[in-house]
Every structure is written in C-alpha cells, then in structure tokens.
C-alpha cells in the first residue's frame, strides 16, 4: 500500500505505540483486500459488547488504554453493550458479565471513545451523509448508512473499527470505491410492505437472493417511499440474511434516482417478489402458538416505534415478559413522553443501551427458561435460532397480544 508521510510516521512509531499497532493492523487488512492506499474517515463505530469482545478483547483494550497515549483522533462511538445495568438482574445476567462490561467501558473511555451504545446512531447521534467516508462496524449501521445516507463504509471488524478511530483512516477498498457501488442484481417487487415485520421479511428475501457481501441488489416496484424505521428493518434484515452492505431502491435511495445511475439499465430483472413470498417467509417461523417471551430489539427501537408500542400496551396485563430495547439517546424521551410508564404498567420492560442477541442471549435463555420468542424483527429471528431459541416473526400488534395471552395468533 502507498503510505503518505503521516502514515509512514505512524508506522515508524512517531505517533506512539497505539497508533503504530493500529496502522500495522490496517495495512494487513488493506493488503488482504488489495487496497492501494488509505482514505480519511470522519467517524468510526465499534462493536462494544463483551459477548463479542470476550476476555481477550477486553484485555487488548486495557493494554491499549494503559499506554496513556492520545487515543482516538475522530468521533468514535459504540454499538450496543451487553447489558442494561439497571435491569441486569431481571435478565438473569451473572456478576462476571457485568464486571467484564465495566472493564470494557473503562478502557474504551480512556481511549477517548464515546459510549453511545447504539445501533441506530443514524437516527440518534450523527447520520453519515452522501459521499462521507466512515468506518462503521455494525452490519445494520453500515447498510443503512451506505444505502439510505449514501455514505461509504465496509463492514469493519472490531479491531479494524477501533484502528480507524485511532488513525483517522481506513484501507480504501470495497464500498469506498465507485466501482463497487454499482448494482449487480436487479429485483422487482410487485407488492409494497405495510408493517415493520413485512419490511424486514422483504429485506430477508432480498438478502437470501443476494447471499454475498459483494452483491449490490437494486429493488424496483415500490409504490411509496419507506420511512426511516421501515428502511431500518429492511436493511438490517438484508444484511443479516445475505451479508449485504449496500442496496439501491429505484427512485428512492440517493444513488439510484435513475436505472442508469447505478448500472441497472444493463441488468435484466432476474427475480420478482410478491406478497405471497413475504408471507411464506413469515409463516416459516410460526412453528408454535405458545410463547415464553416477546422481544422488540435488533435494531433498537426509535421513539416512534416506542410510541406505537405504548399505545398497544394500554389496558393490557401481560402473562409473558415483554422486552423493548432502545438506545440511551431515545430512552429519556421514552420516559418523558410517558411511553415507558404505559409499557411497564402492562408488565413490559424498557431497556436501554443493549441489544438482545448481543447480551448473552443463550445464558438468558437458560437462566430464565425462555425458548419460544416472538418478535417483529426479521433480523432477530434469523440470528436467534443459533442461540437455541425458537424465534417467531409477527407484527408488533400480534406480539403484544401474545404477551397478554401467552399465545401467538
């Protein structure tokens, strides 16, 4: 890779031992992906939960922090943590999990990282804008920022995202390049989703058809422009089912106002998706009427999802736990607007700063006896089967009714 004078100095250790470790890691990544040089980035976003970090990851962070050097050079923020400390006992989490979380937070803070603990930073902290180069770690964050914001990021692993924060740059490959942002797969939908679980299911289908990090699907045929929350569920599911990092919606997302803008005019429509396909994906997860727990998470809920949930909870009395997970930025508004009170008076719980599947989900299942789980998140149902759950996908309304009756209708 070509290095400029500043990067050569970092490699020589002139900017400190931490910057040297970071840029050495980035050079290895860049060479693997055949990057020719680095591109400056304006923000970095790091996976911060200790289920991902593990003991070794936390010890590595502490080693970097112990150097006592300058820390990150650009705004660097974190994905959800592994717990909400105020509700940890309700989740059945062990003391060692909380202690590891505290050590990770302390090390990140000493490195200058802002503990935002959110996977919806594009709705709450600072949305990346068209053409802005960033180094983001969470797959849902990357696909939303690339596709909806028009920003440029690859999926950055934890060490790579932190290294980008420490050096202010990332290897220039993949979705930082114009050549990788052209559509490679043209799909037509004959039906426009109506609910968030519908949008997630459609994203899951497109992800399965793509099934490749380097595939860029172009979707046409939508009758109306989706909202931010609908795009959030659509993109998060696509990234989960297909490892997709970028999609285009014809006439809607900023880089695809015309077919020719992203090379869609050179592609034939190879797949058509209708309402029956979306319903079939949802039905494939409805395997049992009984449920043990309802979870709204992955992605974290916006203030308007919480508003809708609070309205559905009014006058209810839940037989099963209902967990609603949001960001630390949204939670105070949820409290202030009375949504937390409405949800918790029905028997639900509002959690902040964590994400269900990143919070020792398998251990929670064992501690609480939770197995059959209902959610409106297609991303969550795609993930939780690997944690021993029987996840079921349904609308927010159906999930709330299931918490009240104990059965998903």
PDB file of N, CA and C in Angstrom, residues 289-360:
ATOM      1  N   UNK A 289     -47.722 -22.074  18.783  1.00  0.00           N
ATOM      2  CA  UNK A 289     -48.591 -20.997  19.256  1.00  0.00           C
ATOM      3  C   UNK A 289     -48.091 -20.423  20.581  1.00  0.00           C
ATOM      4  N   UNK A 290     -47.597 -21.257  21.466  1.00  0.00           N
ATOM      5  CA  UNK A 290     -47.153 -20.788  22.769  1.00  0.00           C
ATOM      6  C   UNK A 290     -45.861 -19.990  22.683  1.00  0.00           C
ATOM      7  N   UNK A 291     -45.752 -18.974  23.532  1.00  0.00           N
ATOM      8  CA  UNK A 291     -44.507 -18.184  23.577  1.00  0.00           C
ATOM      9  C   UNK A 291     -44.086 -17.994  25.024  1.00  0.00           C
ATOM     10  N   UNK A 292     -42.771 -17.833  25.228  1.00  0.00           N
ATOM     11  CA  UNK A 292     -42.211 -17.602  26.567  1.00  0.00           C
ATOM     12  C   UNK A 292     -41.862 -16.143  26.806  1.00  0.00           C
ATOM     13  N   UNK A 293     -41.519 -15.414  25.731  1.00  0.00           N
ATOM     14  CA  UNK A 293     -41.067 -14.033  25.886  1.00  0.00           C
ATOM     15  C   UNK A 293     -41.291 -13.296  24.560  1.00  0.00           C
ATOM     16  N   UNK A 294     -41.569 -12.010  24.666  1.00  0.00           N
ATOM     17  CA  UNK A 294     -41.677 -11.134  23.492  1.00  0.00           C
ATOM     18  C   UNK A 294     -40.517 -10.140  23.554  1.00  0.00           C
ATOM     19  N   UNK A 295     -39.822  -9.963  22.426  1.00  0.00           N
ATOM     20  CA  UNK A 295     -38.666  -9.062  22.402  1.00  0.00           C
ATOM     21  C   UNK A 295     -38.765  -8.124  21.196  1.00  0.00           C
ATOM     22  N   UNK A 296     -38.663  -6.831  21.456  1.00  0.00           N
ATOM     23  CA  UNK A 296     -38.530  -5.838  20.387  1.00  0.00           C
ATOM     24  C   UNK A 296     -37.106  -5.294  20.469  1.00  0.00           C
ATOM     25  N   UNK A 297     -36.270  -5.729  19.541  1.00  0.00           N
ATOM     26  CA  UNK A 297     -34.855  -5.376  19.561  1.00  0.00           C
ATOM     27  C   UNK A 297     -34.267  -5.741  18.203  1.00  0.00           C
ATOM     28  N   UNK A 298     -33.051  -5.292  17.934  1.00  0.00           N
ATOM     29  CA  UNK A 298     -32.318  -5.644  16.703  1.00  0.00           C
ATOM     30  C   UNK A 298     -33.099  -5.297  15.452  1.00  0.00           C
ATOM     31  N   UNK A 299     -33.128  -4.038  15.082  1.00  0.00           N
ATOM     32  CA  UNK A 299     -32.435  -2.882  15.654  1.00  0.00           C
ATOM     33  C   UNK A 299     -33.174  -2.321  16.885  1.00  0.00           C
ATOM     34  N   UNK A 300     -32.442  -1.456  17.633  1.00  0.00           N
ATOM     35  CA  UNK A 300     -33.065  -0.756  18.752  1.00  0.00           C
ATOM     36  C   UNK A 300     -34.235   0.092  18.245  1.00  0.00           C
ATOM     37  N   UNK A 301     -35.219   0.306  19.119  1.00  0.00           N
ATOM     38  CA  UNK A 301     -36.446   0.994  18.716  1.00  0.00           C
ATOM     39  C   UNK A 301     -36.266   2.520  18.690  1.00  0.00           C
ATOM     40  N   UNK A 302     -36.898   3.138  17.718  1.00  0.00           N
ATOM     41  CA  UNK A 302     -36.947   4.600  17.666  1.00  0.00           C
ATOM     42  C   UNK A 302     -38.032   5.098  18.615  1.00  0.00           C
ATOM     43  N   UNK A 303     -38.090   6.398  18.807  1.00  0.00           N
ATOM     44  CA  UNK A 303     -39.109   6.967  19.696  1.00  0.00           C
ATOM     45  C   UNK A 303     -40.515   6.706  19.139  1.00  0.00           C
ATOM     46  N   UNK A 304     -40.654   6.640  17.825  1.00  0.00           N
ATOM     47  CA  UNK A 304     -41.994   6.436  17.264  1.00  0.00           C
ATOM     48  C   UNK A 304     -42.405   4.962  17.295  1.00  0.00           C
ATOM     49  N   UNK A 305     -41.457   4.050  17.238  1.00  0.00           N
ATOM     50  CA  UNK A 305     -41.798   2.642  17.481  1.00  0.00           C
ATOM     51  C   UNK A 305     -42.262   2.468  18.930  1.00  0.00           C
ATOM     52  N   UNK A 306     -41.576   3.146  19.856  1.00  0.00           N
ATOM     53  CA  UNK A 306     -41.973   3.059  21.268  1.00  0.00           C
ATOM     54  C   UNK A 306     -43.333   3.709  21.504  1.00  0.00           C
ATOM     55  N   UNK A 307     -43.607   4.791  20.786  1.00  0.00           N
ATOM     56  CA  UNK A 307     -44.940   5.418  20.888  1.00  0.00           C
ATOM     57  C   UNK A 307     -46.026   4.418  20.464  1.00  0.00           C
ATOM     58  N   UNK A 308     -45.791   3.765  19.324  1.00  0.00           N
ATOM     59  CA  UNK A 308     -46.785   2.801  18.831  1.00  0.00           C
ATOM     60  C   UNK A 308     -46.930   1.636  19.810  1.00  0.00           C
ATOM     61  N   UNK A 309     -45.803   1.184  20.348  1.00  0.00           N
ATOM     62  CA  UNK A 309     -45.841   0.075  21.297  1.00  0.00           C
ATOM     63  C   UNK A 309     -46.599   0.479  22.568  1.00  0.00           C
ATOM     64  N   UNK A 310     -46.342   1.681  23.066  1.00  0.00           N
ATOM     65  CA  UNK A 310     -47.015   2.145  24.276  1.00  0.00           C
ATOM     66  C   UNK A 310     -48.530   2.179  24.077  1.00  0.00           C
ATOM     67  N   UNK A 311     -48.967   2.629  22.919  1.00  0.00           N
ATOM     68  CA  UNK A 311     -50.410   2.677  22.640  1.00  0.00           C
ATOM     69  C   UNK A 311     -51.012   1.274  22.643  1.00  0.00           C
ATOM     70  N   UNK A 312     -50.268   0.313  22.090  1.00  0.00           N
ATOM     71  CA  UNK A 312     -50.769  -1.068  22.055  1.00  0.00           C
ATOM     72  C   UNK A 312     -50.803  -1.693  23.448  1.00  0.00           C
ATOM     73  N   UNK A 313     -49.972  -1.180  24.358  1.00  0.00           N
ATOM     74  CA  UNK A 313     -49.896  -1.758  25.711  1.00  0.00           C
ATOM     75  C   UNK A 313     -50.985  -1.241  26.644  1.00  0.00           C
ATOM     76  N   UNK A 314     -51.609  -0.144  26.306  1.00  0.00           N
ATOM     77  CA  UNK A 314     -52.587   0.468  27.210  1.00  0.00           C
ATOM     78  C   UNK A 314     -53.734  -0.489  27.508  1.00  0.00           C
ATOM     79  N   UNK A 315     -54.029  -0.658  28.811  1.00  0.00           N
ATOM     80  CA  UNK A 315     -55.141  -1.508  29.233  1.00  0.00           C
ATOM     81  C   UNK A 315     -54.843  -2.997  29.232  1.00  0.00           C
ATOM     82  N   UNK A 316     -53.599  -3.366  28.952  1.00  0.00           N
ATOM     83  CA  UNK A 316     -53.222  -4.797  28.905  1.00  0.00           C
ATOM     84  C   UNK A 316     -52.627  -5.232  30.237  1.00  0.00           C
ATOM     85  N   UNK A 317     -52.571  -6.551  30.429  1.00  0.00           N
ATOM     86  CA  UNK A 317     -51.914  -7.148  31.594  1.00  0.00           C
ATOM     87  C   UNK A 317     -51.173  -8.390  31.112  1.00  0.00           C
ATOM     88  N   UNK A 318     -49.866  -8.272  30.974  1.00  0.00           N
ATOM     89  CA  UNK A 318     -49.093  -9.314  30.312  1.00  0.00           C
ATOM     90  C   UNK A 318     -48.896 -10.558  31.183  1.00  0.00           C
ATOM     91  N   UNK A 319     -49.042 -11.733  30.560  1.00  0.00           N
ATOM     92  CA  UNK A 319     -48.728 -13.005  31.207  1.00  0.00           C
ATOM     93  C   UNK A 319     -47.273 -13.406  30.932  1.00  0.00           C
ATOM     94  N   UNK A 320     -46.711 -12.877  29.852  1.00  0.00           N
ATOM     95  CA  UNK A 320     -45.340 -13.219  29.472  1.00  0.00           C
ATOM     96  C   UNK A 320     -44.492 -11.949  29.478  1.00  0.00           C
ATOM     97  N   UNK A 321     -43.175 -12.082  29.742  1.00  0.00           N
ATOM     98  CA  UNK A 321     -42.309 -10.888  29.703  1.00  0.00           C
ATOM     99  C   UNK A 321     -42.304 -10.259  28.311  1.00  0.00           C
ATOM    100  N   UNK A 322     -42.305  -8.953  28.270  1.00  0.00           N
ATOM    101  CA  UNK A 322     -42.168  -8.192  27.022  1.00  0.00           C
ATOM    102  C   UNK A 322     -41.011  -7.223  27.210  1.00  0.00           C
ATOM    103  N   UNK A 323     -39.982  -7.348  26.385  1.00  0.00           N
ATOM    104  CA  UNK A 323     -38.788  -6.510  26.484  1.00  0.00           C
ATOM    105  C   UNK A 323     -38.738  -5.584  25.279  1.00  0.00           C
ATOM    106  N   UNK A 324     -38.624  -4.294  25.519  1.00  0.00           N
ATOM    107  CA  UNK A 324     -38.499  -3.294  24.455  1.00  0.00           C
ATOM    108  C   UNK A 324     -37.142  -2.620  24.614  1.00  0.00           C
ATOM    109  N   UNK A 325     -36.284  -2.746  23.619  1.00  0.00           N
ATOM    110  CA  UNK A 325     -34.899  -2.301  23.742  1.00  0.00           C
ATOM    111  C   UNK A 325     -34.673  -1.067  22.877  1.00  0.00           C
ATOM    112  N   UNK A 326     -34.129  -0.037  23.470  1.00  0.00           N
ATOM    113  CA  UNK A 326     -33.862   1.189  22.733  1.00  0.00           C
ATOM    114  C   UNK A 326     -32.471   1.712  23.058  1.00  0.00           C
ATOM    115  N   UNK A 327     -32.152   2.862  22.497  1.00  0.00           N
ATOM    116  CA  UNK A 327     -30.821   3.447  22.701  1.00  0.00           C
ATOM    117  C   UNK A 327     -30.821   4.341  23.949  1.00  0.00           C
ATOM    118  N   UNK A 328     -29.637   4.646  24.483  1.00  0.00           N
ATOM    119  CA  UNK A 328     -29.577   5.586  25.613  1.00  0.00           C
ATOM    120  C   UNK A 328     -30.023   6.982  25.218  1.00  0.00           C
ATOM    121  N   UNK A 329     -29.976   7.314  23.914  1.00  0.00           N
ATOM    122  CA  UNK A 329     -30.409   8.639  23.482  1.00  0.00           C
ATOM    123  C   UNK A 329     -31.936   8.744  23.445  1.00  0.00           C
ATOM    124  N   UNK A 330     -32.617   7.649  23.111  1.00  0.00           N
ATOM    125  CA  UNK A 330     -34.073   7.659  22.984  1.00  0.00           C
ATOM    126  C   UNK A 330     -34.765   7.424  24.325  1.00  0.00           C
ATOM    127  N   UNK A 331     -34.146   6.654  25.212  1.00  0.00           N
ATOM    128  CA  UNK A 331     -34.796   6.255  26.469  1.00  0.00           C
ATOM    129  C   UNK A 331     -35.310   7.467  27.279  1.00  0.00           C
ATOM    130  N   UNK A 332     -34.530   8.554  27.436  1.00  0.00           N
ATOM    131  CA  UNK A 332     -35.066   9.687  28.218  1.00  0.00           C
ATOM    132  C   UNK A 332     -36.340  10.261  27.615  1.00  0.00           C
ATOM    133  N   UNK A 333     -36.426  10.323  26.292  1.00  0.00           N
ATOM    134  CA  UNK A 333     -37.665  10.807  25.666  1.00  0.00           C
ATOM    135  C   UNK A 333     -38.798   9.806  25.878  1.00  0.00           C
ATOM    136  N   UNK A 334     -38.466   8.534  25.843  1.00  0.00           N
ATOM    137  CA  UNK A 334     -39.473   7.491  26.098  1.00  0.00           C
ATOM    138  C   UNK A 334     -40.063   7.667  27.510  1.00  0.00           C
ATOM    139  N   UNK A 335     -39.190   7.987  28.459  1.00  0.00           N
ATOM    140  CA  UNK A 335     -39.651   8.266  29.825  1.00  0.00           C
ATOM    141  C   UNK A 335     -40.488   9.540  29.860  1.00  0.00           C
ATOM    142  N   UNK A 336     -39.948  10.583  29.221  1.00  0.00           N
ATOM    143  CA  UNK A 336     -40.557  11.912  29.291  1.00  0.00           C
ATOM    144  C   UNK A 336     -41.941  11.944  28.662  1.00  0.00           C
ATOM    145  N   UNK A 337     -42.126  11.195  27.590  1.00  0.00           N
ATOM    146  CA  UNK A 337     -43.414  11.199  26.884  1.00  0.00           C
ATOM    147  C   UNK A 337     -44.428  10.229  27.505  1.00  0.00           C
ATOM    148  N   UNK A 338     -44.007   9.497  28.562  1.00  0.00           N
ATOM    149  CA  UNK A 338     -44.924   8.574  29.223  1.00  0.00           C
ATOM    150  C   UNK A 338     -45.008   7.201  28.595  1.00  0.00           C
ATOM    151  N   UNK A 339     -44.173   6.935  27.567  1.00  0.00           N
ATOM    152  CA  UNK A 339     -44.248   5.638  26.894  1.00  0.00           C
ATOM    153  C   UNK A 339     -43.720   4.514  27.795  1.00  0.00           C
ATOM    154  N   UNK A 340     -42.646   4.793  28.530  1.00  0.00           N
ATOM    155  CA  UNK A 340     -42.095   3.779  29.436  1.00  0.00           C
ATOM    156  C   UNK A 340     -43.150   3.373  30.466  1.00  0.00           C
ATOM    157  N   UNK A 341     -43.839   4.351  31.022  1.00  0.00           N
ATOM    158  CA  UNK A 341     -44.863   4.088  32.038  1.00  0.00           C
ATOM    159  C   UNK A 341     -45.972   3.205  31.454  1.00  0.00           C
ATOM    160  N   UNK A 342     -46.415   3.519  30.259  1.00  0.00           N
ATOM    161  CA  UNK A 342     -47.501   2.743  29.645  1.00  0.00           C
ATOM    162  C   UNK A 342     -47.075   1.304  29.390  1.00  0.00           C
ATOM    163  N   UNK A 343     -45.848   1.125  28.903  1.00  0.00           N
ATOM    164  CA  UNK A 343     -45.347  -0.227  28.600  1.00  0.00           C
ATOM    165  C   UNK A 343     -45.147  -1.018  29.897  1.00  0.00           C
ATOM    166  N   UNK A 344     -44.591  -0.371  30.919  1.00  0.00           N
ATOM    167  CA  UNK A 344     -44.264  -1.096  32.144  1.00  0.00           C
ATOM    168  C   UNK A 344     -45.488  -1.303  33.037  1.00  0.00           C
ATOM    169  N   UNK A 345     -46.488  -0.474  32.934  1.00  0.00           N
ATOM    170  CA  UNK A 345     -47.727  -0.723  33.685  1.00  0.00           C
ATOM    171  C   UNK A 345     -48.452  -1.976  33.174  1.00  0.00           C
ATOM    172  N   UNK A 346     -48.227  -2.303  31.910  1.00  0.00           N
ATOM    173  CA  UNK A 346     -48.831  -3.522  31.356  1.00  0.00           C
ATOM    174  C   UNK A 346     -48.019  -4.770  31.717  1.00  0.00           C
ATOM    175  N   UNK A 347     -46.813  -4.559  32.248  1.00  0.00           N
ATOM    176  CA  UNK A 347     -45.959  -5.696  32.606  1.00  0.00           C
ATOM    177  C   UNK A 347     -44.725  -5.829  31.748  1.00  0.00           C
ATOM    178  N   UNK A 348     -44.532  -4.904  30.812  1.00  0.00           N
ATOM    179  CA  UNK A 348     -43.341  -4.930  29.968  1.00  0.00           C
ATOM    180  C   UNK A 348     -42.158  -4.237  30.630  1.00  0.00           C
ATOM    181  N   UNK A 349     -41.013  -4.252  29.950  1.00  0.00           N
ATOM    182  CA  UNK A 349     -39.796  -3.605  30.453  1.00  0.00           C
ATOM    183  C   UNK A 349     -39.118  -2.882  29.297  1.00  0.00           C
ATOM    184  N   UNK A 350     -38.723  -1.638  29.539  1.00  0.00           N
ATOM    185  CA  UNK A 350     -37.960  -0.881  28.544  1.00  0.00           C
ATOM    186  C   UNK A 350     -36.489  -0.898  28.956  1.00  0.00           C
ATOM    187  N   UNK A 351     -35.646  -1.364  28.060  1.00  0.00           N
ATOM    188  CA  UNK A 351     -34.203  -1.471  28.325  1.00  0.00           C
ATOM    189  C   UNK A 351     -33.454  -0.525  27.393  1.00  0.00           C
ATOM    190  N   UNK A 352     -32.295  -0.044  27.851  1.00  0.00           N
ATOM    191  CA  UNK A 352     -31.540   0.922  27.050  1.00  0.00           C
ATOM    192  C   UNK A 352     -30.080   0.525  26.935  1.00  0.00           C
ATOM    193  N   UNK A 353     -29.496   0.784  25.760  1.00  0.00           N
ATOM    194  CA  UNK A 353     -28.060   0.650  25.575  1.00  0.00           C
ATOM    195  C   UNK A 353     -27.558  -0.741  25.287  1.00  0.00           C
ATOM    196  N   UNK A 354     -28.456  -1.706  25.174  1.00  0.00           N
ATOM    197  CA  UNK A 354     -28.062  -3.081  24.875  1.00  0.00           C
ATOM    198  C   UNK A 354     -28.807  -3.543  23.636  1.00  0.00           C
ATOM    199  N   UNK A 355     -28.496  -4.765  23.211  1.00  0.00           N
ATOM    200  CA  UNK A 355     -29.267  -5.415  22.160  1.00  0.00           C
ATOM    201  C   UNK A 355     -29.449  -6.864  22.584  1.00  0.00           C
ATOM    202  N   UNK A 356     -30.632  -7.410  22.396  1.00  0.00           N
ATOM    203  CA  UNK A 356     -30.955  -8.708  22.997  1.00  0.00           C
ATOM    204  C   UNK A 356     -29.958  -9.797  22.596  1.00  0.00           C
ATOM    205  N   UNK A 357     -29.650  -9.912  21.311  1.00  0.00           N
ATOM    206  CA  UNK A 357     -28.808 -11.042  20.900  1.00  0.00           C
ATOM    207  C   UNK A 357     -27.338 -10.824  21.226  1.00  0.00           C
ATOM    208  N   UNK A 358     -26.949  -9.591  21.588  1.00  0.00           N
ATOM    209  CA  UNK A 358     -25.563  -9.318  21.974  1.00  0.00           C
ATOM    210  C   UNK A 358     -25.399  -9.330  23.488  1.00  0.00           C
ATOM    211  N   UNK A 359     -26.405  -9.801  24.199  1.00  0.00           N
ATOM    212  CA  UNK A 359     -26.412  -9.690  25.660  1.00  0.00           C
ATOM    213  C   UNK A 359     -26.482 -11.060  26.326  1.00  0.00           C
ATOM    214  N   UNK A 360     -25.655 -11.977  25.836  1.00  0.00           N
ATOM    215  CA  UNK A 360     -25.608 -13.325  26.404  1.00  0.00           C
ATOM    216  C   UNK A 360     -26.992 -13.994  26.285  1.00  0.00           C
TER     217      UNK A 360
END
